mmCIF file with all atom_site columns, C-alpha atoms in Angstrom:
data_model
loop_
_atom_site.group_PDB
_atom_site.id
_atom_site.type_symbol
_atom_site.label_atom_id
_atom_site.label_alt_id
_atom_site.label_comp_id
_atom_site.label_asym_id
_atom_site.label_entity_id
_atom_site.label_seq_id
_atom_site.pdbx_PDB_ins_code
_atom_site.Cartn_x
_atom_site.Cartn_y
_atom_site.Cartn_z
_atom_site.occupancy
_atom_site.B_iso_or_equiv
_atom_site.pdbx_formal_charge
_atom_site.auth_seq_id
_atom_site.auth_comp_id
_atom_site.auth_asym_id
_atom_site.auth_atom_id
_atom_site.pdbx_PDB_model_num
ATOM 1   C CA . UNK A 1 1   ? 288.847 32.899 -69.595 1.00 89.00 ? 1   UNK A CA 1
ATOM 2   C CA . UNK A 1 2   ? 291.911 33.408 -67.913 1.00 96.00 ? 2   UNK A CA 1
ATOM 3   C CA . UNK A 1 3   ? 291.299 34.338 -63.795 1.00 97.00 ? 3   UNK A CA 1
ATOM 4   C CA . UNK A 1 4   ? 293.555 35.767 -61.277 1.00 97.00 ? 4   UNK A CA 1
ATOM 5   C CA . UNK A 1 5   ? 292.767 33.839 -57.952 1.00 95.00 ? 5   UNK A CA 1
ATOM 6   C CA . UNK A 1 6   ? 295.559 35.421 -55.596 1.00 96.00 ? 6   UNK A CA 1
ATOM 7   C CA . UNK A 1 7   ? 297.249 38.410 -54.771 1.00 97.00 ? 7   UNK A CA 1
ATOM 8   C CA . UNK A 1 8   ? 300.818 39.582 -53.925 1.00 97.00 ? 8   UNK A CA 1
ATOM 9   C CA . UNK A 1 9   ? 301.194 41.851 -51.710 1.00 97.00 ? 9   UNK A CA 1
ATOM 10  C CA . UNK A 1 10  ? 303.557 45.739 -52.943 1.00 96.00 ? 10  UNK A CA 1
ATOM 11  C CA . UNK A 1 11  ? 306.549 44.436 -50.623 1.00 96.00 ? 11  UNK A CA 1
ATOM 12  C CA . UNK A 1 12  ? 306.913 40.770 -52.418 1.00 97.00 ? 12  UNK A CA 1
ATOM 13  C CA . UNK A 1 13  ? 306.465 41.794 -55.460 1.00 96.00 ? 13  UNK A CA 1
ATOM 14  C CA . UNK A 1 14  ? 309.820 41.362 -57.454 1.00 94.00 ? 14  UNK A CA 1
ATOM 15  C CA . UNK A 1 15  ? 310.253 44.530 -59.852 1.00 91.00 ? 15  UNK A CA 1
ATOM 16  C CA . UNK A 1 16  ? 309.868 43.604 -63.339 1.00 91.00 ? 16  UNK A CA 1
ATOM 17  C CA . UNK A 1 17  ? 308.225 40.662 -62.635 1.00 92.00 ? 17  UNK A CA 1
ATOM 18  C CA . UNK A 1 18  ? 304.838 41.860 -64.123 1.00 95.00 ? 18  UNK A CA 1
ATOM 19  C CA . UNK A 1 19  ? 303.552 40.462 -67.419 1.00 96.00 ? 19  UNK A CA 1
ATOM 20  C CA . UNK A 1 20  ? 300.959 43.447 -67.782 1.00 98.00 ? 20  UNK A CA 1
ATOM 21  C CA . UNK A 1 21  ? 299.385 46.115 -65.432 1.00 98.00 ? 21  UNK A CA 1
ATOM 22  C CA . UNK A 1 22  ? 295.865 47.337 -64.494 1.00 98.00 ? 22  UNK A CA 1
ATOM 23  C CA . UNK A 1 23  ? 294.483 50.952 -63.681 1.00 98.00 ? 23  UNK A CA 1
ATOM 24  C CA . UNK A 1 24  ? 291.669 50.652 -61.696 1.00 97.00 ? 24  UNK A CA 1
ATOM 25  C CA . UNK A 1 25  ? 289.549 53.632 -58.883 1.00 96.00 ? 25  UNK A CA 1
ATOM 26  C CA . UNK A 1 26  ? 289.363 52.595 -55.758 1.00 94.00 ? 26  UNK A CA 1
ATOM 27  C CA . UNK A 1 27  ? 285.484 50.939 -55.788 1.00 93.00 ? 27  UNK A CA 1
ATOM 28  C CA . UNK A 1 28  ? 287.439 48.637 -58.376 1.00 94.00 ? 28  UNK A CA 1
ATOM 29  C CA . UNK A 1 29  ? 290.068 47.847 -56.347 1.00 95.00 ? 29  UNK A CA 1
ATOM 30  C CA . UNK A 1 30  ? 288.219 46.500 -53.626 1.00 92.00 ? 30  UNK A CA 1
ATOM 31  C CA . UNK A 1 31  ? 285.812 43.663 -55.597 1.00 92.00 ? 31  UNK A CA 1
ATOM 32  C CA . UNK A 1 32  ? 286.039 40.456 -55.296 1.00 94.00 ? 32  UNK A CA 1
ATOM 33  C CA . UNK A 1 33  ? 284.763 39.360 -58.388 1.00 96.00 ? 33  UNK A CA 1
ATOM 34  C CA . UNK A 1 34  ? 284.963 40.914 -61.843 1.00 95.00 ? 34  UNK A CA 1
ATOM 35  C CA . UNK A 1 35  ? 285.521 40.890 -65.715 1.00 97.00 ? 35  UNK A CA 1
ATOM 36  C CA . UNK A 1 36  ? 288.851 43.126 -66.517 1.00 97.00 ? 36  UNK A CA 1
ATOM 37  C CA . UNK A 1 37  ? 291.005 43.997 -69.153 1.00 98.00 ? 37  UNK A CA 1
ATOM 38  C CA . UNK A 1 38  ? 294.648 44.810 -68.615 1.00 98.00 ? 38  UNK A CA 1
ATOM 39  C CA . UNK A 1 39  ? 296.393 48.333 -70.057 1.00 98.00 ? 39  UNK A CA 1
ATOM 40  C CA . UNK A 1 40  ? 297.694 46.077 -72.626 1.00 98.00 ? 40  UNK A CA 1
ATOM 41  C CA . UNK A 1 41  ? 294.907 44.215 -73.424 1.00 98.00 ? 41  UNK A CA 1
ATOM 42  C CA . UNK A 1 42  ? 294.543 41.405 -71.739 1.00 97.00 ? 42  UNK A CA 1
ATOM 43  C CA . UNK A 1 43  ? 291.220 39.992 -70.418 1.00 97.00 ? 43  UNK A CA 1
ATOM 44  C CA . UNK A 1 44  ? 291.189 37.726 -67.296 1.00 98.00 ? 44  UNK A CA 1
ATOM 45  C CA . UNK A 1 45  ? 288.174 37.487 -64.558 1.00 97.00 ? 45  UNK A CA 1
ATOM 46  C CA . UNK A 1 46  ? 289.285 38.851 -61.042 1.00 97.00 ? 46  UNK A CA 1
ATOM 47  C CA . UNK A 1 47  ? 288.236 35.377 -58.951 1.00 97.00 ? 47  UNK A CA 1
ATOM 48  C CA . UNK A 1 48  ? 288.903 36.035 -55.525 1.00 96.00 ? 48  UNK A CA 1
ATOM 49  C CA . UNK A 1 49  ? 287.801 34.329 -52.586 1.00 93.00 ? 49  UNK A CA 1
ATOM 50  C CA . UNK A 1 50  ? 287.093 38.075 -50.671 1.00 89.00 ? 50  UNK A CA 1
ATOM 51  C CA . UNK A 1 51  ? 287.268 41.346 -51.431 1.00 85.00 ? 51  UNK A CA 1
ATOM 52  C CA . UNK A 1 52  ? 290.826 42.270 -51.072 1.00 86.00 ? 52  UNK A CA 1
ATOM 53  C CA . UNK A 1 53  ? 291.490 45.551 -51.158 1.00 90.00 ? 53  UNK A CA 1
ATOM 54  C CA . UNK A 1 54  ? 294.621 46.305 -53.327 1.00 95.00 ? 54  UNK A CA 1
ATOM 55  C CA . UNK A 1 55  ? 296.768 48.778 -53.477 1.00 93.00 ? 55  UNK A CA 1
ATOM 56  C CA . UNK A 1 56  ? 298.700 50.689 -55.520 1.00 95.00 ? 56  UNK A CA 1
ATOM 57  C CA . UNK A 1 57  ? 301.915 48.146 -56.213 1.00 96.00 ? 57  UNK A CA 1
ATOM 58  C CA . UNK A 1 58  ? 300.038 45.059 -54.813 1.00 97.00 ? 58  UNK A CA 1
ATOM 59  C CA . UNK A 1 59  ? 300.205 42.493 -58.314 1.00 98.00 ? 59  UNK A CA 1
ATOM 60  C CA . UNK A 1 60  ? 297.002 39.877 -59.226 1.00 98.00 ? 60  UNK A CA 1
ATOM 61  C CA . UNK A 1 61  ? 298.338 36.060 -59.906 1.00 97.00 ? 61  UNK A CA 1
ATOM 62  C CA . UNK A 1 62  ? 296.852 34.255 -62.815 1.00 97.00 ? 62  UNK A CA 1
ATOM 63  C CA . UNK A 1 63  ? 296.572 30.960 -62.853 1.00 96.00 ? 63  UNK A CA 1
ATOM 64  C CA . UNK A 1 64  ? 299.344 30.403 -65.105 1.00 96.00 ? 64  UNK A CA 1
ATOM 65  C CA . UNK A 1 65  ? 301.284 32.185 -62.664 1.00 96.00 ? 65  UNK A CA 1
ATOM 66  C CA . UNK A 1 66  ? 301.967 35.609 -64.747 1.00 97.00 ? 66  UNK A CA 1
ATOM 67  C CA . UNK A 1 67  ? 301.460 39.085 -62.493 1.00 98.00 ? 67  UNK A CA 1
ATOM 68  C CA . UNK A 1 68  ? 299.543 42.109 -63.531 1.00 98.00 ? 68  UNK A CA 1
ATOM 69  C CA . UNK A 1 69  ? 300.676 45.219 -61.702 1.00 98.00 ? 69  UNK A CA 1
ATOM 70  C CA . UNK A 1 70  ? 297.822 46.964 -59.933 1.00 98.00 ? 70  UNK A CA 1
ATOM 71  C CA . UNK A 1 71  ? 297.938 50.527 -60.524 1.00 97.00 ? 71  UNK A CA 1
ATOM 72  C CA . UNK A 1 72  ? 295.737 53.476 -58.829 1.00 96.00 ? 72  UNK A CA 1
ATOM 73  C CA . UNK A 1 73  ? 293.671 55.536 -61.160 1.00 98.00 ? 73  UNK A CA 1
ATOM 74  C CA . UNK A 1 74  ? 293.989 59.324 -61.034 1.00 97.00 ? 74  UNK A CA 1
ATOM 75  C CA . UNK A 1 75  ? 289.948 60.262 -59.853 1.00 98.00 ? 75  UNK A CA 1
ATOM 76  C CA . UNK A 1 76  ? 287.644 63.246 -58.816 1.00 98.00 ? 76  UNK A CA 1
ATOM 77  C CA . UNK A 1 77  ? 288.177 64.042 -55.674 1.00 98.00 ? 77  UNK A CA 1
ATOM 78  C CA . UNK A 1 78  ? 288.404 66.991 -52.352 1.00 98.00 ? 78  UNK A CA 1
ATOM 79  C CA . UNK A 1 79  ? 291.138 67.901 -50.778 1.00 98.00 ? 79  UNK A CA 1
ATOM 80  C CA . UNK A 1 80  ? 290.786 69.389 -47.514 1.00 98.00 ? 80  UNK A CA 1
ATOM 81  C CA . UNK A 1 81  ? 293.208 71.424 -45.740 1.00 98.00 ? 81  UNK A CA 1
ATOM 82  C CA . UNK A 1 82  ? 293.055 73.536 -42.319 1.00 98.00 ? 82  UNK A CA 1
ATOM 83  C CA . UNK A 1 83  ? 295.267 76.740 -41.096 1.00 97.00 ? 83  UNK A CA 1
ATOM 84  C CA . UNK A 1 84  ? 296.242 74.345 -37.664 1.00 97.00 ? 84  UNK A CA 1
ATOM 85  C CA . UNK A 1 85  ? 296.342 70.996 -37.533 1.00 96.00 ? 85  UNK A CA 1
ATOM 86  C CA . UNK A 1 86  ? 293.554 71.059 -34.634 1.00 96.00 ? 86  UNK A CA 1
ATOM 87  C CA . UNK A 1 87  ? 291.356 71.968 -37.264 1.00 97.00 ? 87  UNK A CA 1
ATOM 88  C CA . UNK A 1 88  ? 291.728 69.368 -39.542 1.00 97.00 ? 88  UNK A CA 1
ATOM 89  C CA . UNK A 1 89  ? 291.344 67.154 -36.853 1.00 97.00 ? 89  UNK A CA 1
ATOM 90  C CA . UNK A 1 90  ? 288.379 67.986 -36.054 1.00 97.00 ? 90  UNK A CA 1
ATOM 91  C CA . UNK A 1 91  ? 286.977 67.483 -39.748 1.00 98.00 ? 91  UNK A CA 1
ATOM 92  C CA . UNK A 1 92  ? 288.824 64.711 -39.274 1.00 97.00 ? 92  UNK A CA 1
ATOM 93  C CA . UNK A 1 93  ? 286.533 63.690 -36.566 1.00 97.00 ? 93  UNK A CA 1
ATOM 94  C CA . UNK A 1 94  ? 283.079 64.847 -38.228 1.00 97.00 ? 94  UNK A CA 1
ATOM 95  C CA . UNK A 1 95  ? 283.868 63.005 -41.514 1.00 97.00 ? 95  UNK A CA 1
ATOM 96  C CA . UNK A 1 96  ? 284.816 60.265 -39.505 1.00 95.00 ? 96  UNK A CA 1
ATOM 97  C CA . UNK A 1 97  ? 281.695 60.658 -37.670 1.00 96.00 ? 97  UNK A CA 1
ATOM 98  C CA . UNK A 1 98  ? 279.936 60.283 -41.184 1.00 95.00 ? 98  UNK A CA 1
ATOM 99  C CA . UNK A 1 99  ? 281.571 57.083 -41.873 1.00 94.00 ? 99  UNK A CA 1
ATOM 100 C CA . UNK A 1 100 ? 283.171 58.924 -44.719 1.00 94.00 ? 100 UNK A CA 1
ATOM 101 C CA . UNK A 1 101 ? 286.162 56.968 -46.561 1.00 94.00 ? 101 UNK A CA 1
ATOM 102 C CA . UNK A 1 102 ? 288.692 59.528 -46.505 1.00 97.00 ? 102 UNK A CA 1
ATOM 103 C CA . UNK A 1 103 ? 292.614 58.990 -47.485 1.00 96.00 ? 103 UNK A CA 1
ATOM 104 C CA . UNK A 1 104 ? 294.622 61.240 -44.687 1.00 96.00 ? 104 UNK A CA 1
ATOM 105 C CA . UNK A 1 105 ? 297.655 62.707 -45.329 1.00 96.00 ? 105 UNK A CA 1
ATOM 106 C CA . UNK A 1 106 ? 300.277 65.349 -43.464 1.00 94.00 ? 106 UNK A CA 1
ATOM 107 C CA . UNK A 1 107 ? 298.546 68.108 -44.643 1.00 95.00 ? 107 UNK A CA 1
ATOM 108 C CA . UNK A 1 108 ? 295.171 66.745 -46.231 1.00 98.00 ? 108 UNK A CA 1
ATOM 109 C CA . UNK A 1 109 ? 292.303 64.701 -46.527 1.00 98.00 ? 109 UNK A CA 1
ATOM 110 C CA . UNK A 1 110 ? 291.196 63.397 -49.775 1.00 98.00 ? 110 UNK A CA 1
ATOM 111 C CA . UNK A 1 111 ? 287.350 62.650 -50.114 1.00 98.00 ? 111 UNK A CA 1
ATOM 112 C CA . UNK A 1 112 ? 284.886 61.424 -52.885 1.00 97.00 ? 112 UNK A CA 1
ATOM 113 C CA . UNK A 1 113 ? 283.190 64.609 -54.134 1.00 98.00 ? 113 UNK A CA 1
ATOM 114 C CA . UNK A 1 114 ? 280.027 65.325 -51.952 1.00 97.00 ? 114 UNK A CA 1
ATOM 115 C CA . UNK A 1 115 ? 278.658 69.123 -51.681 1.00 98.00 ? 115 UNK A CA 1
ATOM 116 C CA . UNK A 1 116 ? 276.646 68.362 -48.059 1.00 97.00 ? 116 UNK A CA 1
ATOM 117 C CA . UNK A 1 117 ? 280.477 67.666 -47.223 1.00 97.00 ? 117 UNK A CA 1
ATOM 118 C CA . UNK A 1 118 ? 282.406 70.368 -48.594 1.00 98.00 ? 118 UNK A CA 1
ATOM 119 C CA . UNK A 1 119 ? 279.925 72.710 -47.127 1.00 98.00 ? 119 UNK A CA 1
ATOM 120 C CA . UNK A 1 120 ? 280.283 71.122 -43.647 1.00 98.00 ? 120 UNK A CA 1
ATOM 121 C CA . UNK A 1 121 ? 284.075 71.893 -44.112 1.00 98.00 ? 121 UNK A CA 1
ATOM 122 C CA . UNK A 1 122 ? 283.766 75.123 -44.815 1.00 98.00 ? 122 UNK A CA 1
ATOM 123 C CA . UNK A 1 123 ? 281.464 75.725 -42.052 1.00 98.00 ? 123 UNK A CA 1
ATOM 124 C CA . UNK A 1 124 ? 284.051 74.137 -40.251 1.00 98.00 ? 124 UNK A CA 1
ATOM 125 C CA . UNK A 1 125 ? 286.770 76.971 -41.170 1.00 97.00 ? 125 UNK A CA 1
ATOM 126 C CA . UNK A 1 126 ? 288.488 74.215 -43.193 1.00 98.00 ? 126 UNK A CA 1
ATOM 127 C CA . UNK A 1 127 ? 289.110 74.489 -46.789 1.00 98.00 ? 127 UNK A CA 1
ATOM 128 C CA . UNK A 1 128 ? 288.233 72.201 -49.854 1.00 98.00 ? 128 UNK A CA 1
ATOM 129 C CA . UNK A 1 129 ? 289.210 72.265 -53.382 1.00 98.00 ? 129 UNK A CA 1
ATOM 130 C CA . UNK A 1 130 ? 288.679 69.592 -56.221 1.00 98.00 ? 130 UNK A CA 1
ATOM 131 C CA . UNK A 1 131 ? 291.881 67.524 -57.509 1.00 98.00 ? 131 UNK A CA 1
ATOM 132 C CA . UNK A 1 132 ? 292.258 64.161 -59.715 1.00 98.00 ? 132 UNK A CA 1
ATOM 133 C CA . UNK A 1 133 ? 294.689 61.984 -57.980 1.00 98.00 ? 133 UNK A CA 1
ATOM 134 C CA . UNK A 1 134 ? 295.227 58.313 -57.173 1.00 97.00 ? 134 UNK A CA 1
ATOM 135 C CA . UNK A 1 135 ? 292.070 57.571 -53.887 1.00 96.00 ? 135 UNK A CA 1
ATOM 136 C CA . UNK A 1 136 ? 293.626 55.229 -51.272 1.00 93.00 ? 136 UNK A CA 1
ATOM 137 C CA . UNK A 1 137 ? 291.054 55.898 -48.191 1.00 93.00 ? 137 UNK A CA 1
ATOM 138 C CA . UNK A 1 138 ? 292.273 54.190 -44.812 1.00 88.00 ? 138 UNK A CA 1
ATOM 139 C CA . UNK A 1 139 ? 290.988 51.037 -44.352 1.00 76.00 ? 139 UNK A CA 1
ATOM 140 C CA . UNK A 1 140 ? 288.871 50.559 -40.891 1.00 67.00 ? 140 UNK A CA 1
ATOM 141 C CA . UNK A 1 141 ? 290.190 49.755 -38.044 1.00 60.00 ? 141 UNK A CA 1
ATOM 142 C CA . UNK A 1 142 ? 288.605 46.373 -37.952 1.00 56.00 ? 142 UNK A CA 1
ATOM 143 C CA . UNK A 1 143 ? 290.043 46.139 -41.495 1.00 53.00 ? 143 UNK A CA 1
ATOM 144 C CA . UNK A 1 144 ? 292.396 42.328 -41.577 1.00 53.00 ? 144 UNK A CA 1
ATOM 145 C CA . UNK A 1 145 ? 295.015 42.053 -44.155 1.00 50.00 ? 145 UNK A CA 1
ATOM 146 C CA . UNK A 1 146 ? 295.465 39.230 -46.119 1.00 48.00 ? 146 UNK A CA 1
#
């Protein structure tokens, strides 16, 4: 089977240069090793030596040196919003508080679905409504890149 053993990072990847493309959720996007099949059909094992973490744009290296475009999946998710931005800040702070991968934004933060959460929010005076969009949480601040 056919692995991809590197990854290119969104900035150095040339467009067009892509042989195929992915669609995976976030969990997905941050394993280190697993069986996958491309949106056009191809199957290839992701080999890596670490979880990498990829992003939206970032491209997977096979060995024979052909790319496959990484692209986020839309998935479930809350979107949080506050009348001031003090407020969302301090959600901010208690999801942050929870260890909570969150994806902030201007005006929002995106969260896996969680009731104990959205209720928190709420109590909060913050708001919280379900979407399907692409989930790119912040990575910790101990996070290194590759």
């Amino acid at each position: 089977m056919t692995r991809a053993v590197s990854v290119i990072r969104r900035p150095a990847v040339k467009p067009g240069a892509e042989a195929d493309s992915i669609t995976l959720d976030h969990e997905a996007r941050g394993r280190r090793r697993l069986a996958m099949t491309t949106n056009g059909g191809l199957a290839f094992l992701l080999d890596l030596r670490r979880p990498a973490n990829l992003n939206d744009g970032d491209a997977l290296q096979l060995e024979d040196g052909r790319l496959v475009l990484v692209r986020a999946a839309e998935e479930e998710l809350v979107e949080i919003t506050a009348a001031t931005p003090l407020r969302l800040a301090k959600i901010a702070w208690h999801l942050g508080n929870r260890h909570t991968p969150a994806e902030v934004t201007e005006d929002a933060i995106y969260v896996a679905p969680d009731h104990v959460l959205v209720e928190m929010v709420r109590g909060l005076g913050g708001a919280a409504r379900a979407v399907k969009r692409p989930f790119r949480p912040e990575h910790g601040a101990y996070h290194s890149h590759d």
